[in-house]
CSV table of C-alpha atoms in Angstrom, one decimal:
chain,number,residue,atom,x,y,z
A,10,ALA,CA,106.4,107.9,76.2
A,11,GLN,CA,103.4,108.6,77.8
A,12,SER,CA,101.9,112.1,78.8
A,13,VAL,CA,98.8,113.8,79.9
A,14,THR,CA,97.6,117.5,79.1
A,15,GLN,CA,94.7,119.2,80.8
A,16,LEU,CA,94.0,122.3,79.0
A,17,GLY,CA,93.0,125.0,81.5
A,18,SER,CA,94.3,125.2,85.0
A,19,HIS,CA,91.0,127.0,86.0
A,20,VAL,CA,87.7,126.8,84.8
A,21,SER,CA,84.8,128.8,86.1
A,22,VAL,CA,81.1,127.8,85.7
A,23,SER,CA,77.9,129.0,87.2
A,24,GLU,CA,75.5,126.7,89.2
A,25,GLY,CA,73.4,124.4,86.8
A,26,ALA,CA,75.9,125.1,83.6
A,27,LEU,CA,77.8,122.4,81.5
A,28,VAL,CA,81.0,121.6,83.0
A,29,LEU,CA,83.6,120.4,80.5
A,30,LEU,CA,87.2,119.7,81.7
A,31,ARG,CA,89.5,118.7,79.0
A,32,CYS,CA,92.2,116.1,78.9
A,33,ASN,CA,94.2,114.8,76.0
A,34,TYR,CA,96.7,112.2,76.4
A,35,SER,CA,99.9,110.7,74.4
A,36,SER,CA,100.5,107.1,74.6
A,37,SER,CA,102.2,104.5,72.2
A,38,VAL,CA,99.8,101.7,73.4
A,39,PRO,CA,96.2,101.5,74.2
A,40,PRO,CA,95.8,103.7,77.5
A,41,TYR,CA,93.7,103.0,80.4
A,42,LEU,CA,92.3,106.4,81.4
A,43,PHE,CA,90.8,107.7,84.8
A,44,TRP,CA,89.5,110.9,86.5
A,45,TYR,CA,90.2,111.4,89.8
A,46,VAL,CA,88.8,114.6,91.8
A,47,GLN,CA,90.6,116.0,94.8
A,48,TYR,CA,88.6,118.1,97.6
A,49,PRO,CA,90.9,120.7,99.8
A,50,ASN,CA,93.2,118.7,102.0
A,51,GLN,CA,91.9,115.5,101.0
A,52,GLY,CA,93.4,112.8,98.9
A,53,LEU,CA,92.5,111.6,95.2
A,54,GLN,CA,89.2,110.1,94.9
A,55,LEU,CA,88.2,108.2,91.9
A,56,LEU,CA,85.5,109.5,89.6
A,57,LEU,CA,85.5,107.0,86.5
A,58,LYS,CA,87.6,104.8,84.4
A,59,TYR,CA,88.0,104.0,80.8
A,60,THR,CA,89.3,100.3,80.5
A,61,SER,CA,88.5,99.8,76.7
A,62,ALA,CA,85.1,98.7,76.9
A,63,ALA,CA,82.5,101.5,76.3
A,64,THR,CA,83.9,104.6,74.9
A,65,LEU,CA,81.2,106.8,77.0
A,66,VAL,CA,81.9,105.9,80.6
A,67,LYS,CA,79.8,107.2,83.4
A,68,GLY,CA,81.1,108.0,87.1
A,69,ILE,CA,79.8,109.2,90.2
A,70,ASN,CA,78.3,112.5,91.0
A,71,GLY,CA,76.8,113.0,87.7
A,72,PHE,CA,80.4,112.8,85.7
A,73,GLU,CA,81.0,111.1,82.5
A,74,ALA,CA,83.6,110.9,80.1
A,75,GLU,CA,84.0,109.9,76.3
A,76,PHE,CA,87.0,108.2,75.2
A,77,LYS,CA,87.9,109.4,71.5
A,78,LYS,CA,90.9,107.4,69.9
A,79,SER,CA,90.8,109.8,67.2
A,80,GLU,CA,91.2,112.9,68.8
A,81,THR,CA,93.6,110.9,72.0
A,82,SER,CA,90.8,112.7,74.4
A,83,PHE,CA,89.0,111.8,77.5
A,84,HIS,CA,87.2,115.0,78.7
A,85,LEU,CA,85.0,114.8,81.5
A,86,THR,CA,81.4,116.6,81.5
A,87,LYS,CA,78.8,117.0,83.8
A,88,PRO,CA,75.4,118.4,82.6
A,89,SER,CA,74.7,120.7,85.3
A,90,ALA,CA,77.2,121.9,87.9
A,91,HIS,CA,76.6,121.8,91.6
A,92,MET,CA,78.3,124.1,94.3
A,93,SER,CA,79.7,120.8,95.7
A,94,ASP,CA,81.5,120.2,92.4
A,95,ALA,CA,84.1,122.9,93.3
A,96,ALA,CA,87.4,121.0,93.5
A,97,GLU,CA,90.7,119.9,91.3
A,98,TYR,CA,90.1,117.2,88.9
A,99,PHE,CA,93.1,115.4,87.6
A,100,CYS,CA,93.3,112.9,84.4
A,101,ALA,CA,95.7,110.0,84.6
A,102,VAL,CA,96.6,107.5,82.0
A,103,SER,CA,98.1,103.8,82.7
A,104,VAL,CA,100.1,101.8,80.0
A,105,ASP,CA,101.9,99.3,81.8
A,106,ASN,CA,101.7,96.0,83.8
A,107,PHE,CA,102.5,97.5,87.1
A,108,ASN,CA,100.0,100.5,86.7
A,109,LYS,CA,102.1,103.7,87.0
A,110,PHE,CA,100.0,106.6,86.5
A,111,TYR,CA,100.8,109.9,84.6
A,112,PHE,CA,98.6,112.5,85.8
A,113,GLY,CA,97.9,115.7,84.3
A,114,SER,CA,98.6,118.9,85.7
A,115,GLY,CA,94.9,119.4,87.1
A,116,THR,CA,92.1,121.6,86.4
A,117,LYS,CA,90.4,123.8,89.2
A,118,LEU,CA,86.7,123.9,89.0
A,119,ASN,CA,85.1,126.9,90.3
A,120,VAL,CA,81.1,127.0,90.8
A,121,LYS,CA,79.6,130.3,91.0
A,122,PRO,CA,76.3,130.7,92.4
B,8,GLU,CA,84.2,101.1,102.2
B,9,PRO,CA,87.7,100.2,102.6
B,10,GLU,CA,90.3,102.9,102.2
B,11,VAL,CA,93.9,103.8,102.3
B,12,THR,CA,95.2,105.3,105.6
B,13,GLN,CA,98.1,107.6,106.1
B,14,THR,CA,99.8,108.6,108.7
B,15,PRO,CA,100.7,111.6,110.2
B,16,SER,CA,98.8,113.9,108.2
B,17,HIS,CA,101.4,116.7,108.5
B,18,GLN,CA,105.1,116.1,109.5
B,19,VAL,CA,107.7,119.0,110.2
B,20,THR,CA,111.2,118.1,110.0
B,21,GLN,CA,114.3,119.8,110.0
B,22,MET,CA,116.7,119.5,106.9
B,23,GLY,CA,119.0,116.7,106.9
B,24,GLN,CA,116.9,114.5,109.0
B,25,GLU,CA,115.5,111.2,108.3
B,26,VAL,CA,111.7,110.9,107.6
B,27,ILE,CA,109.1,108.1,107.6
B,28,LEU,CA,105.8,108.3,106.0
B,29,ARG,CA,103.5,105.4,106.7
B,30,CYS,CA,100.7,104.1,105.0
B,31,VAL,CA,97.9,101.3,105.3
B,32,PRO,CA,96.8,100.0,102.1
B,33,ILE,CA,93.5,98.1,101.5
B,34,SER,CA,94.0,94.6,102.9
B,35,ASN,CA,93.3,92.5,100.0
B,36,HIS,CA,95.5,94.9,97.3
B,37,LEU,CA,98.7,93.4,95.8
B,38,TYR,CA,100.1,96.9,94.1
B,39,PHE,CA,101.4,99.8,96.4
B,40,TYR,CA,102.5,103.1,95.0
B,41,TRP,CA,104.0,106.6,96.4
B,42,TYR,CA,103.3,109.6,94.6
B,43,ARG,CA,104.3,113.4,95.4
B,44,GLN,CA,102.9,116.6,94.9
B,45,ILE,CA,104.9,119.5,95.1
B,46,LEU,CA,102.7,122.8,96.1
B,47,GLY,CA,101.1,124.0,92.7
B,48,GLN,CA,102.7,121.2,90.5
B,49,LYS,CA,101.1,118.0,89.4
B,50,VAL,CA,101.0,114.6,91.0
B,51,GLU,CA,104.2,112.7,90.0
B,52,PHE,CA,104.9,108.7,90.3
B,53,LEU,CA,107.7,108.1,92.8
B,54,VAL,CA,107.7,104.3,93.4
B,55,SER,CA,105.5,101.1,92.7
B,56,PHE,CA,105.8,98.1,94.7
B,57,TYR,CA,104.6,94.2,94.3
B,58,ASN,CA,105.6,91.0,95.6
B,59,ASN,CA,107.6,92.8,98.3
B,60,GLU,CA,109.9,94.4,96.0
B,61,ILE,CA,109.9,97.5,93.8
B,62,SER,CA,108.6,97.1,90.4
B,63,GLU,CA,109.5,100.4,89.2
B,64,LYS,CA,110.6,103.6,90.4
B,65,SER,CA,111.3,107.1,88.9
B,66,GLU,CA,114.1,109.5,88.6
B,67,ILE,CA,113.0,111.3,91.8
B,68,PHE,CA,113.2,108.2,93.8
B,69,ASP,CA,117.1,108.1,94.4
B,70,ASP,CA,119.2,106.7,96.9
B,71,GLN,CA,117.8,109.0,99.6
B,72,PHE,CA,114.1,107.3,99.3
B,73,SER,CA,113.4,103.7,100.3
B,74,VAL,CA,110.3,101.8,100.8
B,75,GLU,CA,109.2,99.1,102.8
B,76,ARG,CA,106.4,96.7,103.5
B,77,PRO,CA,107.8,95.4,107.2
B,78,ASP,CA,104.7,93.6,108.4
B,79,GLY,CA,102.1,92.8,105.7
B,80,SER,CA,100.0,95.5,106.5
B,81,ASN,CA,102.0,98.7,106.5
B,82,PHE,CA,104.1,100.3,103.8
B,83,THR,CA,106.3,103.0,104.2
B,84,LEU,CA,108.6,105.6,102.6
B,85,LYS,CA,111.9,106.5,103.9
B,86,ILE,CA,113.6,109.7,103.1
B,87,ARG,CA,117.2,109.2,104.9
B,88,SER,CA,118.7,112.9,104.7
B,89,THR,CA,115.7,115.3,104.2
B,90,LYS,CA,116.3,118.3,101.6
B,91,LEU,CA,114.4,121.5,101.4
B,92,GLU,CA,113.1,120.5,97.8
B,93,ASP,CA,111.5,117.3,99.6
B,94,SER,CA,108.6,119.6,100.9
B,95,ALA,CA,105.6,118.2,99.5
B,96,MET,CA,102.4,116.2,99.9
B,97,TYR,CA,103.1,112.7,99.6
B,98,PHE,CA,100.4,110.1,98.7
B,99,CYS,CA,100.2,106.5,99.2
B,100,ALA,CA,97.9,104.4,96.8
B,101,SER,CA,97.0,100.8,96.3
B,102,SER,CA,95.5,98.7,93.7
B,103,GLU,CA,94.0,95.3,93.5
B,104,GLN,CA,96.1,94.0,90.4
B,105,GLY,CA,96.7,94.4,86.8
B,106,ASN,CA,97.1,97.3,84.6
B,107,ASN,CA,93.4,98.2,84.4
B,108,GLN,CA,92.7,98.7,87.9
B,109,PRO,CA,92.2,102.3,89.4
B,110,GLN,CA,94.6,103.3,92.3
B,111,HIS,CA,92.7,104.2,95.8
B,112,PHE,CA,95.0,107.0,97.3
B,113,GLY,CA,94.9,108.2,100.7
B,114,ASP,CA,94.5,111.7,102.2
B,115,GLY,CA,98.3,112.4,101.9
B,116,THR,CA,101.2,113.4,104.3
B,117,ARG,CA,102.1,117.0,104.1
B,118,LEU,CA,105.9,117.2,104.5
B,119,SER,CA,107.4,120.4,105.5
B,120,ILE,CA,111.2,120.7,105.4
B,121,LEU,CA,112.5,123.6,107.5
């Protein structure tokens, strides 16, 4: 069975500080991994995806994530937080042909001035 | 950039009534999905739809739920007899094809059952 665990339902950083949002997955087959961002009252917007090419994936808004098979992790990072990064972030895994997504429980990022 | 659109943005319905949530996926996409997010909980898969039929559904998607693509552009989710616990945000998504394609999500419909 597939599952996604996001450690930390709330993360708070200062503006300009490093952002690290954790995601660990469980999958019996090679997964496809995604990060989405959700701003208040909006849908899910794709940040980046891992599809078995490069293990370090760059996304929009300066975010990147590294796939580490040995750690079954796909943590999201950004070197310098901006106030506009405040949102909820979801990690998702897909393994089957019809692309059903399993989502983590989300991490709310707060950016302090 | 093309996007998935959902209507209405907010639906308030009496318990026991039928409700239809509407979605217009991105036009060249072939796979369609519904997810729901109960307040404070994770986004949960409901159903996937491909080639005019359901390809997979979750335990949540019981006989009270149905999906339809009536006219080649709309993709609807119907709940026949709503319950209080159906109150949630419902997201429609679509993707091009294959198992490495990102899904594009609409802004959701907030369903409130009274």
